[in-house]
Amino acid sequence: MHYISATRRKSCTACVKSKRRCDLEFPFCRRCAVKGLDCTYPTPSGRDREVVVRQTSPEQRPGKASVKVGDFGAAGLLPFNGANTDLSARDGRPLWSAPLSTPENSNSSSSGSSPDSGSWQDELAVSASLLLDSVAFEQPQLQTCRTLWPEITAPSYLNDGQALRAFVPSMAYTGSTPFLHQNLWQRFQPEAYQDCVSLSGLYLCKTSANTPLIANSINAKIARLRATSGTWDVVEHLAAVQTLIIYQIIRLFDPSLNDQVQAQKHNYLLETWAAHLWKRSFNEPAMLANCYETWVFNESLRRTIMMSVFVRCAWSLYTRDGLADQVPVLARIPFTKDLQAWKSAPEEWNNKTLPELLEDDGLTSYMDFTQQWTHEKEVETLDPFGKLLMAACLGREDPRLLS
């Protein structure tokens, strides 16, 4: 009789057949990963399911598996130009350009009907509440498949979650990430940012005893952000979206916190906050003490918008059999073409990057960025942000990007 875990999840069929102990990791156990076997699990019972995501990519061919979280419609596209900033939500319902009403609030829907009839703060609070209250969610369920993925595609698939999880220790140790510049909060540190750094540090000290504390603390901080969202200026708004990105990475890609269902809900909150932030960046452009600080803010904002979509896209890969439903959005998001500018000192930036920005806008889209890559280029020329973007798009064609 084969080994049965404490969660009642049974060993994979390959380990059962060979009468070997299975470590029950998902999407494939260690033994099958090493031997290149087809790793499939029996369908678990409805009352008890647990998914353990492997944090390191194996060197051999893995088995294919997926996590099913429920069926959702195609996500609306973020506008990335100043001419049209209306974001249409699923089912054709716009997040801010049309009345936001339900049977419960139909008598007071006029306050959130449009940007002209009410403040953006009212819109933000109402639209976020409606999204979270109107969507039904299911507990993530294990779904088995019998075919093996090609040995290059699977590491590409796993690379996204692994690279995103690296943002958490970066936030804890340095207070910065590839989308949050190290000088961004040098003059002023929003409360949300300070909380995020603290909880990232706590997460790195995770034990079975403090796991509930971590999950509950994150949910409490998100609830506080929602309660204060109507008072945000652009700076606090940016900090809130950056914070939520880290919280989502922690909870979505670590099933041991038992908070994936709630995190799945908050993907819609992240989408809403990011969309409003992008719109505000055109209507309320930030002008800081000097050109360098203004660029740091704007580039952090652009990369934050990118990562807000990237996180949701990565989760879609894990839960919808490899479907990246946000690719049309990602393809259009701009960021500074010169990746080295992110690490430049203020003096170097003024001498080298600023003239390029003045000559042309100095920006590129994700699509244009990836089209410029060739096998002759050195991977070492990419910073972590650029490597993450390239690996997600071209990891199969150029395995060097996955190293």
Short mmCIF file of C-alpha atoms in Angstrom, two decimals:
data_model
loop_
_atom_site.label_atom_id
_atom_site.label_comp_id
_atom_site.label_asym_id
_atom_site.label_seq_id
_atom_site.Cartn_x
_atom_site.Cartn_y
_atom_site.Cartn_z
CA MET A 1 0.00 0.00 0.00
CA HIS A 2 1.46 3.32 -1.05
CA TYR A 3 2.27 6.25 1.21
CA ILE A 4 -0.57 8.66 2.07
CA SER A 5 0.27 12.15 3.26
CA ALA A 6 -1.16 13.92 6.27
CA THR A 7 -3.44 15.82 3.89
CA ARG A 8 -4.68 12.53 2.40
CA ARG A 9 -3.19 13.37 -1.02
CA LYS A 10 -2.00 10.14 -2.60
CA SER A 11 1.36 9.42 -4.18
CA CYS A 12 1.84 9.85 -7.91
CA THR A 13 1.16 6.81 -10.08
CA ALA A 14 4.84 6.39 -11.03
CA CYS A 15 5.95 6.14 -7.39
CA VAL A 16 3.08 3.78 -6.59
CA LYS A 17 4.04 1.52 -9.48
CA SER A 18 7.68 1.45 -8.38
CA LYS A 19 6.73 1.13 -4.70
CA ARG A 20 8.74 4.23 -3.83
CA ARG A 21 7.93 6.97 -1.33
CA CYS A 22 6.60 10.10 -3.09
CA ASP A 23 7.37 13.62 -1.79
CA LEU A 24 3.97 14.79 -3.16
CA GLU A 25 5.33 18.05 -4.57
CA PHE A 26 3.43 19.82 -7.31
CA PRO A 27 3.47 19.95 -10.31
CA PHE A 28 5.79 16.92 -10.19
CA CYS A 29 7.55 14.99 -7.48
CA ARG A 30 11.33 14.99 -7.16
CA ARG A 31 11.75 11.37 -8.26
CA CYS A 32 9.76 11.87 -11.48
CA ALA A 33 11.57 15.13 -12.18
CA VAL A 34 14.98 13.47 -11.92
CA LYS A 35 14.01 10.40 -13.96
CA GLY A 36 11.92 12.29 -16.51
CA LEU A 37 8.81 10.23 -15.71
CA ASP A 38 5.20 11.14 -16.37
CA CYS A 39 4.17 12.41 -12.93
CA THR A 40 0.41 12.23 -12.40
CA TYR A 41 -1.56 12.28 -9.18
CA PRO A 42 -4.91 10.60 -8.50
CA THR A 43 -7.75 13.07 -8.31
CA PRO A 44 -7.91 14.32 -4.69
CA SER A 45 -11.03 14.26 -2.57
CA GLY A 46 -13.16 17.37 -2.52
CA ARG A 47 -12.74 17.92 1.22
CA ASP A 48 -8.96 18.14 1.38
CA ARG A 49 -6.64 19.52 -1.25
CA GLU A 50 -3.17 20.95 -0.87
CA VAL A 51 -0.82 22.20 -3.57
CA VAL A 52 2.92 22.53 -2.92
CA VAL A 53 4.65 24.51 -5.69
CA ARG A 54 8.26 23.57 -6.33
CA GLN A 55 10.49 26.60 -5.84
CA THR A 56 13.41 25.43 -7.99
CA SER A 57 13.39 24.28 -11.58
CA PRO A 58 14.57 20.70 -12.09
CA GLU A 59 17.14 19.96 -14.74
CA GLN A 60 15.17 17.07 -16.21
CA ARG A 61 11.82 17.00 -17.91
CA PRO A 62 8.86 17.52 -15.61
CA GLY A 63 5.34 16.29 -15.91
CA LYS A 64 2.57 18.63 -16.83
CA ALA A 65 -0.02 19.64 -14.30
CA SER A 66 -2.15 22.63 -13.57
CA VAL A 67 -4.21 24.26 -10.90
CA LYS A 68 -7.80 25.09 -11.63
CA VAL A 69 -9.20 28.12 -9.88
CA GLY A 70 -12.40 28.74 -11.73
CA ASP A 71 -13.38 30.19 -15.07
CA PHE A 72 -13.13 33.91 -15.57
CA GLY A 73 -13.75 36.03 -18.59
CA ALA A 74 -10.99 37.67 -20.54
CA ALA A 75 -9.49 40.59 -18.68
CA GLY A 76 -9.94 44.06 -20.09
CA LEU A 77 -7.02 45.84 -21.68
CA LEU A 78 -5.22 48.65 -19.94
CA PRO A 79 -4.92 51.73 -22.12
CA PHE A 80 -1.37 52.93 -22.45
CA ASN A 81 -1.70 56.22 -24.23
CA GLY A 82 -3.00 59.60 -23.24
CA ALA A 83 -5.80 59.69 -25.81
CA ASN A 84 -8.03 57.00 -24.36
CA THR A 85 -7.87 55.99 -20.73
CA ASP A 86 -11.11 54.06 -20.37
CA LEU A 87 -10.55 50.55 -19.07
CA SER A 88 -13.31 48.09 -19.89
CA ALA A 89 -13.82 45.35 -17.37
CA ARG A 90 -15.02 41.85 -18.09
CA ASP A 91 -18.60 41.43 -19.31
CA GLY A 92 -18.24 44.82 -20.98
CA ARG A 93 -18.58 46.75 -17.73
CA PRO A 94 -16.15 49.69 -17.52
CA LEU A 95 -14.41 50.28 -14.23
CA TRP A 96 -14.85 54.03 -14.19
CA SER A 97 -16.47 55.36 -17.36
CA ALA A 98 -19.92 53.84 -16.76
CA PRO A 99 -22.20 53.86 -13.72
CA LEU A 100 -20.96 51.51 -11.05
CA SER A 101 -24.11 50.23 -9.44
CA THR A 102 -25.64 47.10 -8.03
CA PRO A 103 -29.09 46.43 -6.60
CA GLU A 104 -27.66 47.28 -3.19
CA ASN A 105 -26.31 50.68 -4.17
CA SER A 106 -28.52 51.70 -7.07
CA ASN A 107 -29.86 54.64 -5.12
CA SER A 108 -26.41 56.12 -4.70
CA SER A 109 -24.76 55.13 -7.97
CA SER A 110 -24.42 58.67 -9.24
CA SER A 111 -21.31 59.28 -7.15
CA GLY A 112 -19.36 56.67 -9.12
CA SER A 113 -20.90 57.09 -12.55
CA SER A 114 -18.02 58.86 -14.24
CA PRO A 115 -14.85 60.80 -13.61
CA ASP A 116 -16.76 64.01 -14.22
CA SER A 117 -19.66 63.43 -11.84
CA GLY A 118 -17.60 62.46 -8.80
CA SER A 119 -14.10 62.33 -7.46
CA TRP A 120 -11.66 59.63 -8.54
CA GLN A 121 -11.39 58.64 -4.88
CA ASP A 122 -15.10 57.74 -4.77
CA GLU A 123 -14.75 55.83 -8.03
CA LEU A 124 -11.77 53.89 -6.75
CA ALA A 125 -13.46 52.82 -3.54
CA VAL A 126 -16.76 51.90 -5.21
CA SER A 127 -15.30 50.04 -8.18
CA ALA A 128 -12.94 47.99 -6.01
CA SER A 129 -15.76 47.01 -3.65
CA LEU A 130 -18.05 45.99 -6.50
CA LEU A 131 -15.40 43.85 -8.13
CA LEU A 132 -14.56 42.00 -4.93
CA ASP A 133 -18.15 41.52 -3.84
CA SER A 134 -19.53 40.32 -7.17
CA VAL A 135 -17.09 37.56 -8.14
CA ALA A 136 -17.46 34.00 -6.91
CA PHE A 137 -14.31 32.00 -6.26
CA GLU A 138 -13.53 28.32 -5.85
CA GLN A 139 -10.85 26.62 -3.80
CA PRO A 140 -7.85 25.81 -6.04
CA GLN A 141 -8.10 22.20 -7.17
CA LEU A 142 -5.46 19.84 -8.46
CA GLN A 143 -6.01 18.73 -12.02
CA THR A 144 -3.87 15.99 -13.52
CA CYS A 145 -2.53 15.64 -17.04
CA ARG A 146 -0.72 12.70 -18.59
CA THR A 147 1.65 14.26 -21.08
CA LEU A 148 5.14 15.60 -20.45
CA TRP A 149 6.09 19.11 -21.39
CA PRO A 150 9.12 19.76 -23.56
CA GLU A 151 12.16 20.20 -21.35
CA ILE A 152 12.53 23.88 -22.32
CA THR A 153 8.91 24.95 -22.01
CA ALA A 154 8.51 23.71 -18.44
CA PRO A 155 11.45 25.67 -17.01
CA SER A 156 10.11 28.74 -18.86
CA TYR A 157 6.78 28.17 -17.16
CA LEU A 158 8.35 27.78 -13.72
CA ASN A 159 10.77 30.67 -14.15
CA ASP A 160 8.07 33.35 -13.81
CA GLY A 161 6.93 32.34 -10.34
CA GLN A 162 10.47 31.70 -9.16
CA ALA A 163 11.69 35.11 -10.40
CA LEU A 164 8.70 36.91 -8.90
CA ARG A 165 9.28 35.27 -5.52
CA ALA A 166 12.80 36.70 -5.54
CA PHE A 167 11.22 40.16 -5.18
CA VAL A 168 10.26 39.35 -1.58
CA PRO A 169 13.78 38.93 -0.11
CA SER A 170 14.89 41.89 -2.22
CA MET A 171 12.21 44.00 -0.57
CA ALA A 172 13.14 42.72 2.90
CA TYR A 173 16.90 43.14 2.58
CA THR A 174 17.19 46.29 0.44
CA GLY A 175 13.77 47.95 0.46
CA SER A 176 13.81 47.91 -3.34
CA THR A 177 12.87 45.63 -6.22
CA PRO A 178 13.30 45.71 -10.01
CA PHE A 179 10.09 47.78 -10.13
CA LEU A 180 10.75 49.92 -7.04
CA HIS A 181 13.86 52.07 -7.41
CA GLN A 182 16.22 52.22 -4.45
CA ASN A 183 15.99 56.03 -4.44
CA LEU A 184 12.22 56.23 -4.87
CA TRP A 185 11.34 56.55 -1.18
CA GLN A 186 14.55 58.25 -0.09
CA ARG A 187 12.87 61.52 0.91
CA PHE A 188 9.51 60.15 2.05
CA GLN A 189 8.47 56.64 3.04
CA PRO A 190 4.73 55.89 2.81
CA GLU A 191 3.29 53.79 5.60
CA ALA A 192 2.26 51.08 3.12
CA TYR A 193 5.86 50.76 1.96
CA GLN A 194 7.17 50.44 5.53
CA ASP A 195 4.57 47.76 6.29
CA CYS A 196 5.53 45.86 3.15
CA VAL A 197 9.23 45.82 4.05
CA SER A 198 8.40 44.61 7.56
CA LEU A 199 6.06 41.83 6.42
CA SER A 200 8.54 40.73 3.76
CA GLY A 201 11.12 40.30 6.51
CA LEU A 202 8.63 38.39 8.64
CA TYR A 203 7.82 36.14 5.70
CA LEU A 204 11.48 35.20 5.34
CA CYS A 205 11.29 33.94 8.94
CA LYS A 206 8.17 31.87 8.22
CA THR A 207 7.51 28.84 10.42
CA SER A 208 4.49 26.64 10.94
CA ALA A 209 3.79 28.63 14.10
CA ASN A 210 3.72 32.10 12.53
CA THR A 211 2.15 31.21 9.17
CA PRO A 212 -1.36 32.30 10.27
CA LEU A 213 0.11 35.54 11.61
CA ILE A 214 1.69 36.34 8.25
CA ALA A 215 -1.49 35.67 6.28
CA ASN A 216 -3.71 37.56 8.72
CA SER A 217 -1.32 40.51 8.87
CA ILE A 218 -1.24 40.82 5.09
CA ASN A 219 -5.03 40.71 4.86
CA ALA A 220 -5.31 43.32 7.61
CA LYS A 221 -2.88 45.63 5.80
CA ILE A 222 -4.80 45.24 2.53
CA ALA A 223 -8.06 46.01 4.33
CA ARG A 224 -6.50 49.16 5.74
CA LEU A 225 -5.31 50.18 2.28
CA ARG A 226 -8.82 49.73 0.92
CA ALA A 227 -10.26 51.82 3.73
CA THR A 228 -7.87 54.72 3.07
CA SER A 229 -7.79 54.52 -0.73
CA GLY A 230 -10.06 57.54 -1.10
CA THR A 231 -7.44 59.82 0.49
CA TRP A 232 -4.41 58.78 -1.56
CA ASP A 233 -2.33 61.21 -3.51
CA VAL A 234 -0.38 59.83 -6.48
CA VAL A 235 2.64 59.01 -4.31
CA GLU A 236 0.61 56.97 -1.82
CA HIS A 237 -1.29 55.37 -4.67
CA LEU A 238 1.96 54.13 -6.22
CA ALA A 239 3.18 52.79 -2.88
CA ALA A 240 -0.12 50.94 -2.37
CA VAL A 241 0.07 49.19 -5.74
CA GLN A 242 3.71 48.24 -5.17
CA THR A 243 2.81 46.87 -1.76
CA LEU A 244 -0.10 44.85 -3.08
CA ILE A 245 2.13 43.31 -5.75
CA ILE A 246 4.46 41.95 -3.07
CA TYR A 247 1.55 40.72 -0.96
CA GLN A 248 0.10 38.93 -3.99
CA ILE A 249 3.40 37.25 -4.82
CA ILE A 250 3.73 36.00 -1.25
CA ARG A 251 0.22 34.54 -1.06
CA LEU A 252 -0.36 33.31 -4.61
CA PHE A 253 2.88 31.38 -4.97
CA ASP A 254 3.13 29.94 -1.46
CA PRO A 255 0.22 27.54 -0.82
CA SER A 256 1.45 26.88 2.72
CA LEU A 257 -0.13 30.20 3.77
CA ASN A 258 -3.56 28.78 2.84
CA ASP A 259 -4.57 32.17 1.45
CA GLN A 260 -4.66 31.61 -2.31
CA VAL A 261 -8.42 32.00 -2.56
CA GLN A 262 -8.37 35.42 -0.91
CA ALA A 263 -5.31 36.39 -2.94
CA GLN A 264 -7.13 35.35 -6.11
CA LYS A 265 -9.87 37.81 -5.18
CA HIS A 266 -7.34 40.55 -4.62
CA ASN A 267 -6.04 40.12 -8.18
CA TYR A 268 -9.07 42.15 -9.23
CA LEU A 269 -8.24 44.74 -6.62
CA LEU A 270 -4.69 44.93 -7.99
CA GLU A 271 -6.03 45.33 -11.50
CA THR A 272 -8.34 48.15 -10.44
CA TRP A 273 -5.78 50.06 -8.40
CA ALA A 274 -3.17 49.77 -11.15
CA ALA A 275 -5.60 50.95 -13.82
CA HIS A 276 -6.55 54.01 -11.78
CA LEU A 277 -2.90 54.72 -11.04
CA TRP A 278 -2.05 54.61 -14.74
CA LYS A 279 -4.87 57.01 -15.51
CA ARG A 280 -3.77 59.38 -12.76
CA SER A 281 -0.20 59.38 -14.07
CA PHE A 282 -1.50 61.25 -17.14
CA ASN A 283 -3.95 63.51 -15.34
CA GLU A 284 -1.68 64.32 -12.39
CA PRO A 285 1.92 64.09 -13.65
CA ALA A 286 4.50 64.11 -10.88
CA MET A 287 7.04 66.94 -10.84
CA LEU A 288 9.64 66.39 -8.15
CA ALA A 289 12.75 68.29 -7.03
CA ASN A 290 14.78 67.57 -10.17
CA CYS A 291 14.69 65.66 -13.45
CA TYR A 292 16.37 62.58 -11.98
CA GLU A 293 13.90 62.19 -9.12
CA THR A 294 10.99 62.77 -11.49
CA TRP A 295 12.30 60.07 -13.81
CA VAL A 296 12.83 57.65 -10.89
CA PHE A 297 9.21 58.15 -9.86
CA ASN A 298 7.79 57.79 -13.37
CA GLU A 299 9.94 54.80 -14.29
CA SER A 300 9.03 53.07 -11.02
CA LEU A 301 5.39 53.75 -11.83
CA ARG A 302 5.73 52.29 -15.34
CA ARG A 303 7.50 49.18 -14.05
CA THR A 304 4.94 48.85 -11.27
CA ILE A 305 2.12 48.82 -13.82
CA MET A 306 4.09 46.22 -15.77
CA MET A 307 4.52 43.97 -12.73
CA SER A 308 0.90 44.37 -11.64
CA VAL A 309 -0.09 42.79 -14.95
CA PHE A 310 2.83 40.33 -14.98
CA VAL A 311 1.87 38.85 -11.60
CA ARG A 312 -1.69 38.24 -12.75
CA CYS A 313 -0.41 36.84 -16.02
CA ALA A 314 1.94 34.45 -14.19
CA TRP A 315 -0.91 33.26 -11.99
CA SER A 316 -2.98 32.65 -15.11
CA LEU A 317 -0.19 30.42 -16.42
CA TYR A 318 -0.36 28.28 -13.29
CA THR A 319 -4.13 28.08 -13.12
CA ARG A 320 -5.28 27.98 -16.76
CA ASP A 321 -3.07 25.29 -18.28
CA GLY A 322 -0.36 27.70 -19.42
CA LEU A 323 -2.68 30.37 -20.83
CA ALA A 324 -1.24 33.86 -20.35
CA ASP A 325 -4.41 35.91 -20.60
CA GLN A 326 -2.72 39.29 -20.12
CA VAL A 327 -0.23 39.13 -23.00
CA PRO A 328 -2.04 41.81 -25.09
CA VAL A 329 -1.78 44.16 -22.12
CA LEU A 330 1.86 43.37 -21.40
CA ALA A 331 2.84 43.89 -25.02
CA ARG A 332 1.85 47.56 -24.89
CA ILE A 333 3.28 48.67 -21.53
CA PRO A 334 6.18 51.13 -21.91
CA PHE A 335 9.35 51.49 -19.89
CA THR A 336 12.74 53.17 -20.36
CA LYS A 337 14.68 51.61 -23.22
CA ASP A 338 18.07 51.95 -21.53
CA LEU A 339 17.96 49.36 -18.74
CA GLN A 340 21.30 50.54 -17.37
CA ALA A 341 19.72 53.87 -16.45
CA TRP A 342 18.00 52.12 -13.54
CA LYS A 343 21.35 51.59 -11.81
CA SER A 344 22.92 54.89 -12.85
CA ALA A 345 23.99 57.43 -10.26
CA PRO A 346 22.31 60.86 -10.56
CA GLU A 347 25.38 62.43 -12.18
CA GLU A 348 25.73 59.64 -14.74
CA TRP A 349 22.02 59.76 -15.43
CA ASN A 350 22.14 63.51 -16.09
CA ASN A 351 25.07 63.13 -18.49
CA LYS A 352 23.98 60.02 -20.40
CA THR A 353 20.31 59.17 -19.98
CA LEU A 354 18.76 62.64 -19.89
CA PRO A 355 20.05 63.65 -23.36
CA GLU A 356 18.59 60.44 -24.79
CA LEU A 357 15.24 61.14 -23.18
CA LEU A 358 15.27 64.68 -24.55
CA GLU A 359 16.21 63.53 -28.05
CA ASP A 360 13.32 61.07 -28.17
CA ASP A 361 11.03 59.80 -25.46
CA GLY A 362 13.53 57.04 -24.65
CA LEU A 363 10.75 54.53 -24.04
CA THR A 364 10.04 51.15 -25.54
CA SER A 365 7.14 48.73 -25.24
CA TYR A 366 7.46 45.16 -24.02
CA MET A 367 6.77 43.90 -27.53
CA ASP A 368 9.45 46.08 -29.14
CA PHE A 369 11.89 45.24 -26.35
CA THR A 370 11.69 41.49 -26.92
CA GLN A 371 11.89 41.82 -30.70
CA GLN A 372 15.33 43.39 -30.37
CA TRP A 373 16.81 40.29 -28.71
CA THR A 374 19.12 38.02 -30.69
CA HIS A 375 21.15 34.93 -29.80
CA GLU A 376 24.33 36.93 -30.36
CA LYS A 377 23.60 39.20 -27.40
CA GLU A 378 25.00 38.45 -23.97
CA VAL A 379 22.48 37.64 -21.23
CA GLU A 380 24.72 39.46 -18.75
CA THR A 381 23.74 42.77 -20.38
CA LEU A 382 20.22 42.36 -18.97
CA ASP A 383 19.32 43.51 -15.48
CA PRO A 384 16.89 41.34 -13.41
CA PHE A 385 13.91 43.27 -14.78
CA GLY A 386 14.94 42.84 -18.41
CA LYS A 387 15.87 39.20 -17.90
CA LEU A 388 12.48 38.46 -16.34
CA LEU A 389 10.69 40.00 -19.31
CA MET A 390 12.87 38.27 -21.87
CA ALA A 391 12.68 34.86 -20.19
CA ALA A 392 8.90 34.96 -20.05
CA CYS A 393 8.68 35.68 -23.76
CA LEU A 394 11.76 34.01 -25.26
CA GLY A 395 12.81 31.39 -22.72
CA ARG A 396 11.98 28.54 -25.08
CA GLU A 397 13.96 29.99 -27.99
CA ASP A 398 16.95 31.01 -25.85
CA PRO A 399 17.41 28.79 -22.75
CA ARG A 400 20.26 31.02 -21.57
CA LEU A 401 17.59 33.41 -20.31
CA LEU A 402 16.43 30.77 -17.83
CA SER A 403 19.80 30.32 -16.14
#
